[in-house]
Coordinates of C-alpha atoms and ligand atoms in Angstrom, one line a residue:
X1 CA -65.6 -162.5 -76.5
X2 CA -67.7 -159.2 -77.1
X3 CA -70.7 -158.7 -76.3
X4 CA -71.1 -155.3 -78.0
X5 CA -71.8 -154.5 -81.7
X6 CA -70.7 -151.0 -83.0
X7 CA -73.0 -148.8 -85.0
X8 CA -70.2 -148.3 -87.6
X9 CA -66.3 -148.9 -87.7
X10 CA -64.6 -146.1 -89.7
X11 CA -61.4 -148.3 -90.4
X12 CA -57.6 -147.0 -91.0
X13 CA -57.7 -143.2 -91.2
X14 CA -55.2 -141.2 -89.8
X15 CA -56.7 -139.8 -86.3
X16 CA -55.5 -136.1 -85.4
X17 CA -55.7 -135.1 -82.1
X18 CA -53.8 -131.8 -80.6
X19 CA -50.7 -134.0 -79.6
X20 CA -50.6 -136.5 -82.2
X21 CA -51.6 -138.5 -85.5
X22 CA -51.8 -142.0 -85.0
X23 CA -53.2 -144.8 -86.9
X24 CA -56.3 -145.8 -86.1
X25 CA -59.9 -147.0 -86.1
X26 CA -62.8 -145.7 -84.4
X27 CA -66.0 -147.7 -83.7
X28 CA -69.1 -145.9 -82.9
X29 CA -72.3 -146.5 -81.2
X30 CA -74.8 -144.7 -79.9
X31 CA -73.7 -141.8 -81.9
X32 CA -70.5 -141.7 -79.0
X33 CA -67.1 -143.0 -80.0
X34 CA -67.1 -146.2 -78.2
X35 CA -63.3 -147.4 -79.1
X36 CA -60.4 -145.9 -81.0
X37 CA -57.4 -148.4 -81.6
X38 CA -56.2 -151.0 -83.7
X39 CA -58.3 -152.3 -86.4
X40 CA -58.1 -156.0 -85.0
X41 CA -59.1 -154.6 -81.5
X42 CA -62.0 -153.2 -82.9
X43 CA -65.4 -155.2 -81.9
X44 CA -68.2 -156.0 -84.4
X45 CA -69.9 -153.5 -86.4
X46 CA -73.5 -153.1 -88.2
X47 CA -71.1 -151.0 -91.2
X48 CA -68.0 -150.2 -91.9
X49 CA -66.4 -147.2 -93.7
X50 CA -62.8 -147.9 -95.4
X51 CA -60.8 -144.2 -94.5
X52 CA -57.4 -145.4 -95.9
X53 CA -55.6 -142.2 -96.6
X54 CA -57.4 -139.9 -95.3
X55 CA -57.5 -137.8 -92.2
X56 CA -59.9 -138.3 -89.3
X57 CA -60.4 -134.6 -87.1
X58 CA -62.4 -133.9 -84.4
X59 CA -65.6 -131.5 -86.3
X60 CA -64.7 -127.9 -86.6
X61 CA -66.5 -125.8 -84.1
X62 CA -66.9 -122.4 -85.4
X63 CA -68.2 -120.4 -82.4
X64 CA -69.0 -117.1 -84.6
X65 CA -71.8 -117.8 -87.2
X66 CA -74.6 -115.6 -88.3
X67 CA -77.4 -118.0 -90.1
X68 CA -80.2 -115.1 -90.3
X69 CA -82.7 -117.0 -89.1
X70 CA -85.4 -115.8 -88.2
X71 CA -84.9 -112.3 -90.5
X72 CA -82.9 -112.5 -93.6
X73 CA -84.0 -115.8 -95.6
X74 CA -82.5 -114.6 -99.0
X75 CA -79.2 -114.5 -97.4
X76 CA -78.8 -117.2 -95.5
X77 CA -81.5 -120.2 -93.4
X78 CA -80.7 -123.0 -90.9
X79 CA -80.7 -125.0 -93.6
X80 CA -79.2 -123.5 -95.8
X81 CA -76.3 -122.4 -93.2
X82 CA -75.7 -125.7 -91.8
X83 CA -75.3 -127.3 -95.0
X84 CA -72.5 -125.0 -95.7
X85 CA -71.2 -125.6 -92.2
X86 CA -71.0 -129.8 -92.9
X87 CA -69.6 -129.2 -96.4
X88 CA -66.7 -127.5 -94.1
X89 CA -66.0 -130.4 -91.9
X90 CA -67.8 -128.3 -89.0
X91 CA -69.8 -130.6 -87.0
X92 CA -71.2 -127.8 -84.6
X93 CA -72.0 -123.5 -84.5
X94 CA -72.9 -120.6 -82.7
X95 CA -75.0 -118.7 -84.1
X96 CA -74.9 -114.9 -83.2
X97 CA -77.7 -113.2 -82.3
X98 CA -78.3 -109.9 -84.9
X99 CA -81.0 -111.5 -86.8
X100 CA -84.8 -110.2 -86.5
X101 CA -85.9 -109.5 -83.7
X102 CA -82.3 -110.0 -81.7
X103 CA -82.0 -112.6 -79.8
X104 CA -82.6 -110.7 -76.6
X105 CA -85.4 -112.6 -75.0
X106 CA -86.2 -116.1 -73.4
X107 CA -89.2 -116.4 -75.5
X108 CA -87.1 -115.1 -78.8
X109 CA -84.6 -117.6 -77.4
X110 CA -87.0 -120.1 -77.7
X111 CA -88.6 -119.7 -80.9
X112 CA -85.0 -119.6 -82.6
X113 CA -84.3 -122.9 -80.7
X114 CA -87.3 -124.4 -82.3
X115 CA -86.4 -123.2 -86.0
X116 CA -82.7 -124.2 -85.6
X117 CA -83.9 -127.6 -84.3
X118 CA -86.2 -128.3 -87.5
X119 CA -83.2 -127.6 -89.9
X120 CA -80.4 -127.6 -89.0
X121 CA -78.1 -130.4 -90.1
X122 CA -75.5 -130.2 -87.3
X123 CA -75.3 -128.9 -83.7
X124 CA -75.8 -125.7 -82.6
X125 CA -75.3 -123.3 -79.7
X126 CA -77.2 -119.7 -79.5
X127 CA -76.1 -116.7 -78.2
X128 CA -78.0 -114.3 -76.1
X129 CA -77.8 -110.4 -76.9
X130 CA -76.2 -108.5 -73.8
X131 CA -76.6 -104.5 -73.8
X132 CA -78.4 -102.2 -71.7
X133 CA -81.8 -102.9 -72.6
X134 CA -81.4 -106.7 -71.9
X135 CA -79.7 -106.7 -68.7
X136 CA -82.1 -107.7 -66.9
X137 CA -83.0 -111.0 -69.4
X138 CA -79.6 -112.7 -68.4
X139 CA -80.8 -115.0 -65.8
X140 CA -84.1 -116.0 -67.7
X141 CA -81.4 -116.1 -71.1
X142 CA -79.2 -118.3 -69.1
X143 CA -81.9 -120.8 -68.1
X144 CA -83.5 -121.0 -71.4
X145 CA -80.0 -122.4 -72.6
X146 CA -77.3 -119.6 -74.0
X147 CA -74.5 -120.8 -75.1
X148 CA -73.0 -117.5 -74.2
X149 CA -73.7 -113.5 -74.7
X150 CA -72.9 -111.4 -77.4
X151 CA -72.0 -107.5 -77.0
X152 CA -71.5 -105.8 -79.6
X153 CA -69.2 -102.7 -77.7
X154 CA -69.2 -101.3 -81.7
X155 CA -71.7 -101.0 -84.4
X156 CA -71.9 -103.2 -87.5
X157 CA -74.5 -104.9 -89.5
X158 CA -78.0 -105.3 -87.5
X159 CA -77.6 -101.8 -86.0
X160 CA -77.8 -103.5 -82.6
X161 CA -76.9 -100.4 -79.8
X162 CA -74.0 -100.3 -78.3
X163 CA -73.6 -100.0 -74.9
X164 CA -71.8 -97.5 -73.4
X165 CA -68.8 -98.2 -70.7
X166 CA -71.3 -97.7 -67.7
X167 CA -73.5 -100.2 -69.2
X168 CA -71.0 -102.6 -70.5
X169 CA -69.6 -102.9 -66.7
X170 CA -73.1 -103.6 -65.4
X171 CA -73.5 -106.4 -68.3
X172 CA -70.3 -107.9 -67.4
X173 CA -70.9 -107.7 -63.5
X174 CA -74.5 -109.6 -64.2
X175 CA -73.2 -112.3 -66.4
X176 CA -69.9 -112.8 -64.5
X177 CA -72.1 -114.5 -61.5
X178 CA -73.3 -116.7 -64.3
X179 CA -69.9 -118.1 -65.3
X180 CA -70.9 -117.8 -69.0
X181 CA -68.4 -116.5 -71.6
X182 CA -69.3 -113.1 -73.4
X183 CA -68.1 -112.9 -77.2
X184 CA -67.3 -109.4 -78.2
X185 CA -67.5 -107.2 -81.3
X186 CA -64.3 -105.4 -79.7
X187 CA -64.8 -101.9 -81.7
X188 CA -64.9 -98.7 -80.3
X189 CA -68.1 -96.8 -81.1
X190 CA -67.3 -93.5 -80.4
X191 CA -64.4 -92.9 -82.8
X192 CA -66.1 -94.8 -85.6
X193 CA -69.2 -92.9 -85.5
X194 CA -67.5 -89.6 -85.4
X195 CA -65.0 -90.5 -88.2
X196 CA -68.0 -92.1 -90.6
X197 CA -70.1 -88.7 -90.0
X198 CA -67.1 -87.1 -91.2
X199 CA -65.8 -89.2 -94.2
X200 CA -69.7 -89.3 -95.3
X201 CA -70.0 -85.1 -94.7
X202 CA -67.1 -84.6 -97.2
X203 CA -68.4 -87.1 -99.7
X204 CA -66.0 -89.8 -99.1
X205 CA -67.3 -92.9 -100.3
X206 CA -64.8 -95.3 -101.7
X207 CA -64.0 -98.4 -99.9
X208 CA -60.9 -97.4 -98.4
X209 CA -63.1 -95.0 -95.8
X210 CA -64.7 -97.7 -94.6
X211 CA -60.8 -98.9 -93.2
X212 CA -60.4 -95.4 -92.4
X213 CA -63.1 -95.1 -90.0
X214 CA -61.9 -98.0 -88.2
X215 CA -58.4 -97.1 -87.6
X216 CA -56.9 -100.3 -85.6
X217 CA -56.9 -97.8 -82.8
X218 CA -60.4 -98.6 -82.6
X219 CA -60.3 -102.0 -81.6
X220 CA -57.2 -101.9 -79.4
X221 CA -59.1 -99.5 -77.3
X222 CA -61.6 -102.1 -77.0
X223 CA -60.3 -104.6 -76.5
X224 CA -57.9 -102.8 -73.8
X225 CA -61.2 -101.3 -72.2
X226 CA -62.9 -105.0 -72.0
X227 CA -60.1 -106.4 -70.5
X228 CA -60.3 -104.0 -67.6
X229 CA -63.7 -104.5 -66.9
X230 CA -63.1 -108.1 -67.5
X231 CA -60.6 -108.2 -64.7
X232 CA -62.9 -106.0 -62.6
X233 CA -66.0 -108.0 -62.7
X234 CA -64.4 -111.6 -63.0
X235 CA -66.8 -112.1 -66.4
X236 CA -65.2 -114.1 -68.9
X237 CA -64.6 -112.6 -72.3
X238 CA -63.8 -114.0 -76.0
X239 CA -62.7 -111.2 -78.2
X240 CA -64.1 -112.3 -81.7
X241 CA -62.5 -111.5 -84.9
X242 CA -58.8 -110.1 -84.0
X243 CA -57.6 -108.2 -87.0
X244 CA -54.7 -106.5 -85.9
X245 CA -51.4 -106.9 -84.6
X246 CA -52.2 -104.2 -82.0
X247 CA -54.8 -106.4 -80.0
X248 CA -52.2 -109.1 -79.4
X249 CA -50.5 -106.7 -76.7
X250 CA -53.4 -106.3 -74.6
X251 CA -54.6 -109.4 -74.8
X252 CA -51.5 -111.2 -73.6
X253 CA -51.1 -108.9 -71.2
X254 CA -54.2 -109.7 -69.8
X255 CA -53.9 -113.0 -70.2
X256 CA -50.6 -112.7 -68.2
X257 CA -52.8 -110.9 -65.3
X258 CA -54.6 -113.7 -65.0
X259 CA -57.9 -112.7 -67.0
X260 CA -60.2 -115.4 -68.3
X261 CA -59.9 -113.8 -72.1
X262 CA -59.9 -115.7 -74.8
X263 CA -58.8 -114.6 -78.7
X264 CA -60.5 -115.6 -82.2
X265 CA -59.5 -114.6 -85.4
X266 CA -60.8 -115.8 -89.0
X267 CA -59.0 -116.8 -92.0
X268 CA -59.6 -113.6 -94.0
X269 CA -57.0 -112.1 -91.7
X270 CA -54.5 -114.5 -92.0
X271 CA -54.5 -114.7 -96.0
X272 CA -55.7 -111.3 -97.3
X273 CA -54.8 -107.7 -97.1
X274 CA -55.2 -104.2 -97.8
X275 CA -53.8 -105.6 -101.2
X276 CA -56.9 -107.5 -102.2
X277 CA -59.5 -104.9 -101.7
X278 CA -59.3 -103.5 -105.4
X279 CA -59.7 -107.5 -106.7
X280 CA -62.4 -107.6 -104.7
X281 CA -64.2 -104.1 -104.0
X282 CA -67.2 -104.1 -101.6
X283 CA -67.2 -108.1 -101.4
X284 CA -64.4 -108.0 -99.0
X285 CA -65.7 -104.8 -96.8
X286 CA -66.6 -106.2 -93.2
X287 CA -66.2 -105.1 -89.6
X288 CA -63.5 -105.4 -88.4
X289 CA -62.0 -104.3 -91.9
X290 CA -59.1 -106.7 -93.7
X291 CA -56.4 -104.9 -92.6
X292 CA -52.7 -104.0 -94.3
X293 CA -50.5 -107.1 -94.6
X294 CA -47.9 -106.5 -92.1
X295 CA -51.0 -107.3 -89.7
X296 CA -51.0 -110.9 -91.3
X297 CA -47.6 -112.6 -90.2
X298 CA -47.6 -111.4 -86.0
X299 CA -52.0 -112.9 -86.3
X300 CA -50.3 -116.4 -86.9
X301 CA -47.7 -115.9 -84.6
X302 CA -50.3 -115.2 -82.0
X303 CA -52.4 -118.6 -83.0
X304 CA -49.9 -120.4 -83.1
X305 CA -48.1 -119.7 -79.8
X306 CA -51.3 -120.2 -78.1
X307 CA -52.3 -116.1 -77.4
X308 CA -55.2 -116.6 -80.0
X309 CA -57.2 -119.5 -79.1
X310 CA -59.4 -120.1 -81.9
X311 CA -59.8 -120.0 -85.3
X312 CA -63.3 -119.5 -86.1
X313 CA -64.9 -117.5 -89.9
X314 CA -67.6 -115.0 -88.8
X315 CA -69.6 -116.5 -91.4
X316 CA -71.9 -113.4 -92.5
X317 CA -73.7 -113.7 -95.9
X318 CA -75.1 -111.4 -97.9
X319 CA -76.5 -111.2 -101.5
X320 CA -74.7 -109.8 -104.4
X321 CA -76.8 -107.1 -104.9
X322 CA -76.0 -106.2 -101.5
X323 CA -72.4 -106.4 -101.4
X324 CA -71.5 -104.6 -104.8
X325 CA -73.1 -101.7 -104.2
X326 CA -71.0 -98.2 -105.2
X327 CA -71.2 -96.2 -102.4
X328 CA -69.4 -98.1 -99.5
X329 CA -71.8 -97.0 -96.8
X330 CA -74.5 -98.6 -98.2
X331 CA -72.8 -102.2 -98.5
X332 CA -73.7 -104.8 -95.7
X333 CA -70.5 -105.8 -94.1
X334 CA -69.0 -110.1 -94.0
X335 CA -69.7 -112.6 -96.0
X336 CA -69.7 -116.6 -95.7
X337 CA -66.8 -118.5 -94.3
X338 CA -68.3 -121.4 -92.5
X339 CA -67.7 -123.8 -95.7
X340 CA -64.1 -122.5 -96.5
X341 CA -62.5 -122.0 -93.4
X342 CA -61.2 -125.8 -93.1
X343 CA -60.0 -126.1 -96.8
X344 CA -58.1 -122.8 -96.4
X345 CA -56.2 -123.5 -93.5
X346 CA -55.7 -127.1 -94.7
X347 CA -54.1 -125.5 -97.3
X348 CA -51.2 -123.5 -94.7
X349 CA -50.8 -126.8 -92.9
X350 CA -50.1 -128.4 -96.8
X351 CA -47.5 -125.3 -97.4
X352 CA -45.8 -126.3 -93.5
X353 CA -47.4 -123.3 -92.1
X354 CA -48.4 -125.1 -89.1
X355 CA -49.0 -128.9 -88.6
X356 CA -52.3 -130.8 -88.8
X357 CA -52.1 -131.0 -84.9
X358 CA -52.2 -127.2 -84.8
X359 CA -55.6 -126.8 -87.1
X360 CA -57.3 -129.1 -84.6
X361 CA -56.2 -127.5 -81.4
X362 CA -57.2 -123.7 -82.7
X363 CA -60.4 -125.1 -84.4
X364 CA -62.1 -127.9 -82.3
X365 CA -59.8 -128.4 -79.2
X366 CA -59.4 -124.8 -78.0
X367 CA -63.7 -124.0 -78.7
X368 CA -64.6 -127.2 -76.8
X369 CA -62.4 -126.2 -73.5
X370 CA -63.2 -122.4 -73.8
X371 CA -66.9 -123.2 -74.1
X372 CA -67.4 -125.5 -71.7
X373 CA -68.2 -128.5 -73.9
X374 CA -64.9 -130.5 -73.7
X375 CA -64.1 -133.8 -74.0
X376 CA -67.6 -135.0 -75.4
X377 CA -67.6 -132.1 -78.2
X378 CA -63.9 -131.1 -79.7
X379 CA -62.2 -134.7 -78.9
X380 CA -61.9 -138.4 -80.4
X381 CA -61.5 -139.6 -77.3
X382 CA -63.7 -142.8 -75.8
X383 CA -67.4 -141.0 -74.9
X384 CA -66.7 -138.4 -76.9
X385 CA -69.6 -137.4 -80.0
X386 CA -68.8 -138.8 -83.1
X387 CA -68.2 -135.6 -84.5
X388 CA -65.9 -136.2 -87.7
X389 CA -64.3 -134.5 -90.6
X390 CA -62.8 -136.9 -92.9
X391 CA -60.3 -135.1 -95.0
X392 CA -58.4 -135.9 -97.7
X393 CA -54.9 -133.8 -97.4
X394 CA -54.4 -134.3 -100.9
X395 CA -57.1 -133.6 -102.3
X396 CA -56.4 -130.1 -104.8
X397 CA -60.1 -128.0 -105.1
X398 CA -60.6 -124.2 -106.6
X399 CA -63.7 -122.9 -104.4
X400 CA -65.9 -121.3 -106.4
X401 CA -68.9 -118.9 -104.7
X402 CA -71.8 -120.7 -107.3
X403 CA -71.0 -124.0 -105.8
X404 CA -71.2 -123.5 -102.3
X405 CA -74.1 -124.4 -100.5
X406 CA -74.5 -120.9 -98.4
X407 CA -77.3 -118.5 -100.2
X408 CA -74.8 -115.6 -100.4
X409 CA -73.2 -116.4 -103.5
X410 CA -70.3 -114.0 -102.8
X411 CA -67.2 -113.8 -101.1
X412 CA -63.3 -112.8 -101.5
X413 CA -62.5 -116.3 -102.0
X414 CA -63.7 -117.0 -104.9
X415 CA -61.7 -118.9 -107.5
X416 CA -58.6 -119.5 -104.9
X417 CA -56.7 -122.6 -105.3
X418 CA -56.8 -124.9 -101.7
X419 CA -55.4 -128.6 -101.0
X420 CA -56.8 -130.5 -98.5
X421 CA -60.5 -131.2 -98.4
X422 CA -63.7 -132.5 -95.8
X423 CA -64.6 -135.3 -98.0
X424 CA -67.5 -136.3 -95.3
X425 CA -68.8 -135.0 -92.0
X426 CA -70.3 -137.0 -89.2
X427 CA -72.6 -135.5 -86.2
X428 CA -72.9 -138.0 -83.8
X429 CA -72.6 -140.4 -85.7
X430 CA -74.3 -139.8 -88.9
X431 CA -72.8 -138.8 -92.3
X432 CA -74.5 -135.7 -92.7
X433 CA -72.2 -135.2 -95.7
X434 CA -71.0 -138.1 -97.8
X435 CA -68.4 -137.6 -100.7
X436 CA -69.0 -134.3 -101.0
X437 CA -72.8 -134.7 -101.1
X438 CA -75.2 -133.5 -98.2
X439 CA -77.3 -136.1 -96.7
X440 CA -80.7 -134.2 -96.9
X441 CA -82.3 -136.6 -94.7
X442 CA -80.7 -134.9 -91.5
X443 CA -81.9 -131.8 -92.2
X444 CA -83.3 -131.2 -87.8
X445 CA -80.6 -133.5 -86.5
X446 CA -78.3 -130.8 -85.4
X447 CA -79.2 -130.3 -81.5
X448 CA -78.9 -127.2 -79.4
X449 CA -75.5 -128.5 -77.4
X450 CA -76.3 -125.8 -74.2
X451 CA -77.6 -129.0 -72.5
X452 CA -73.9 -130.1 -72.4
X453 CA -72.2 -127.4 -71.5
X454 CA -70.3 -127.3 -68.0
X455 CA -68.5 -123.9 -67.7
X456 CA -66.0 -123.7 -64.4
X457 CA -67.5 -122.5 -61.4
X458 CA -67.7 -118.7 -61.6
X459 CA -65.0 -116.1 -60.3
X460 CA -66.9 -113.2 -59.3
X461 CA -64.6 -110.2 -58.4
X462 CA -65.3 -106.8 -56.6
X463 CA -69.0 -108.2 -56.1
X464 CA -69.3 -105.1 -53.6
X465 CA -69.1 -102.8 -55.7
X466 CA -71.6 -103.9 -58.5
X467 CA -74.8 -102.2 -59.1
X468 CA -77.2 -105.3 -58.0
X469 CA -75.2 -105.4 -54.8
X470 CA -75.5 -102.1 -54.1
X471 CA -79.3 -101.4 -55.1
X472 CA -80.2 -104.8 -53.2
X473 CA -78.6 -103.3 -49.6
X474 CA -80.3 -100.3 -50.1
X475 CA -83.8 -101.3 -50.4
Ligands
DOR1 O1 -68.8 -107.6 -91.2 C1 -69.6 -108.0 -90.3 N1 -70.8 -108.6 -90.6 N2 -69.2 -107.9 -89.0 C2 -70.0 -108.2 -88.0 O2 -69.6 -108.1 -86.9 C3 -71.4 -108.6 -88.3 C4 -71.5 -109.3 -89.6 C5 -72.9 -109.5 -90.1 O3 -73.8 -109.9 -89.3 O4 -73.2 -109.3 -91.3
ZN2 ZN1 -69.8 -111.6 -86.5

């Protein structure tokens, strides 16, 4: 006998977990997975959904998103964002913080809470801004419910400040104590400012100085630099947004020390190139730049063995207008990848690239643990959210920039060929996309998922030596 009636039964897809696919169903109630199994062990259900054929993966989480909200509505909303995000099979974001004002506050904290909670269609997680003139906000950051910190060690769209080594240490000594993870735009400020002055004092201003003035020198002395302090401090780091096969040595070297450091790239530097940027002038520009090919094949190499972690898209939108602009310094750098990122690299695992295992270790598995949010987000396990991407492996589609559902309109991608397809999308147990239709109704059902979150207890090293400790026995 059973006693207990499941909200919905989605009945004989193909479930994907890191280790395995196995035939399955998976009953839901609550908007938590209650069973996965057979379809005869299944218990009653209110509906069910027929997923014969197709694939059943935990939600993407994309941890690197930039929505624009509050700021930039004509390039991008909560709504508009988080539509894009559950056309992509991703069930839950975080959303960076260079939108207007930064999110540098507990009260701007809470006010973007409050917008992303009206609109947004799937889950959310903010980050705070970390640089020298918010040091002093982390603890109030922490308790109005970051996901994690941002510091941006080099310049890029936003102008937010960098700080300076001296200041980046302190950041990463005050947040260490907290246990949170700090993302990082690993660039070096320095040598890009001096080379940009330069290029833009002689005049250059094609699209191939924008590459120039971020030699990949420039982020492996970042990322180098971070992972010292890193070690130092005990703070945990996620280098966002690897573009270059020189970042791989210091961060497994680190890694091999002992370091919490995690690795992120997107897809634009797995699939394009140096080779692309006259198909696409301007469109493609973004920091850090899409880099010569020989860069592409040792990036998979690295996600695949494990040294990258995650695959996430930087999702950064920007208007036409904006990104076509003929002198390079004036175009805004990114643009969207939150709706593409799962049909692309559905598309590597079709061409045996990697297997569908892979894709859900590097793009829900991997996020959940390094963020603290595993096994209820990032898992189809009993308890877990119903977070879902149905996808249909089959399923050929040309992705075309006037159909997507982000306000940007442009990207690199534009007219590429993928196979395999999110055909609907599930947030705790609601279709929030439905044969490739949004659900508009659940426009505020996407939840801030800081309330979740359980980092590890913190490992605070050489706490002796930090400037709080030191200013605190002296007065
Ligand atoms: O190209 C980029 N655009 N890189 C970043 O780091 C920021 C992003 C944006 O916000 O537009
Ligand atoms: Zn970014």
């Amino acid at each position: 006998m059973n006693a207990v009636t499941a909200d919905l039964v989605i009945r004989n897809g193909k479930v994907v977990s890191p280790d395995a696919v196995i035939e399955a169903s998976i009953a839901i109630k609550d908007g938590r997975i209650l069973a996965i199994g057979a379809d005869s062990a299944m218990p009653p259900a209110k509906e069910t959904f027929d997923a014969t054929g197709l694939h059943i993966l935990p939600g993407a989480i994309d941890d690197h998103v930039h929505f624009r909200d509050p700021g930039y509505p004509h390039k991008e909303d909560w709504e508009s964002g988080t539509a894009a995000a559950a056309f992509g099979g991703v069930t839950c974001v975080f959303d960076m913080p260079n939108t207007i004002p930064p999110t540098g506050t507990a009260e701007i904290l809470a006010a973007k809470h409050e917008i992303a909670a009206a609109k947004a269609h799937i889950d959310f997680g903010l980050y705070g801004l970390l640089g020298d003139d918010t040091i002093a906000n982390v603890p109030a950051l922490v308790d109005g419910g970051v996901i994690g910190f941002k510091l941006y060690m080099g310049n890029t769209f936003g102008k937010i400040p960098s700080p300076d080594t001296g200041a980046t240490l302190e950041c990463f000594e005050v947040v260490a104590a907290t246990g949170k993870r700090i993302s990082l735009h690993a660039e070096n400020n320095d040598i890009m400012e001096r080379r940009q002055k330069r290029l833009m004092a002689a005049g250059i201003r094609d699209q191939f100085a924008h590459l120039a003035a971020r030699p990949p020198v420039v982020a492996v002395e970042a990322v180098s630099r971070a992972a010292i302090l890193a070690e130092w401090t005990g703070a945990r780091i996620h280098v966002l947004h690897i573009s270059t096969a020189d970042e791989l040595r210091p961060l497994r070297e680190a890694k091999a020390r002992g370091v919490d450091i995690t690795g992120e790239t997107c897809p634009h530097y797995l699939m394009l190139s140096t080779e692309d940027y006259t198909r696409v002038p301007g469109v493609i520009a973004v920091n850090p730049p899409v880099r010569e090919k020989h860069n592409q094949e040792p990036i998979w190499q690295a996600l695949l063995d494990g040294s990258i972690d995650v695959i996430a898209t930087d999702h950064a939108p920007h208007t036409p207008e904006e990104k076509t602009r003929n002198d390079i310094w004036t175009v805004d750098c990114g643009f969207p990848g939150v709706e593409t990122q799962m049909p692309l690299m559905l598309t590597e695992v079709n061409a045996g690239r990697m297997t569908i295992c892979d894709y859900v270790r590097m793009s829900a598995y991997n996020p959940a643990r390094i963020w603290g949010l595993y096994p209820r987000k990032g898992a189809l396990l009993p308890g877990s959210d119903a977070d879902i991407a149905i996808v249909d492996l089959s399923r050929t589609h040309a992705i075309r920039d006037a159909e997507t559902q982000s306000r940007s309109k442009i990207s690199p991608w534009d007219g590429r060929a993928v196979k395999g397809l999110p055909i609907h999308t599930l947030v705790r147990g609601r279709f929030v996309m439905k044969d490739r239709t949004l659900v508009t109704e659940t426009k505020g059902w996407g939840r801030s998922v800081h309330t979740i979150q359980k980092m590890p207890k913190p490992t605070v090293r050489h706490a002796e030596h930090s400037m709080q400790s030191i200013t605190n026995a002296r007065s």
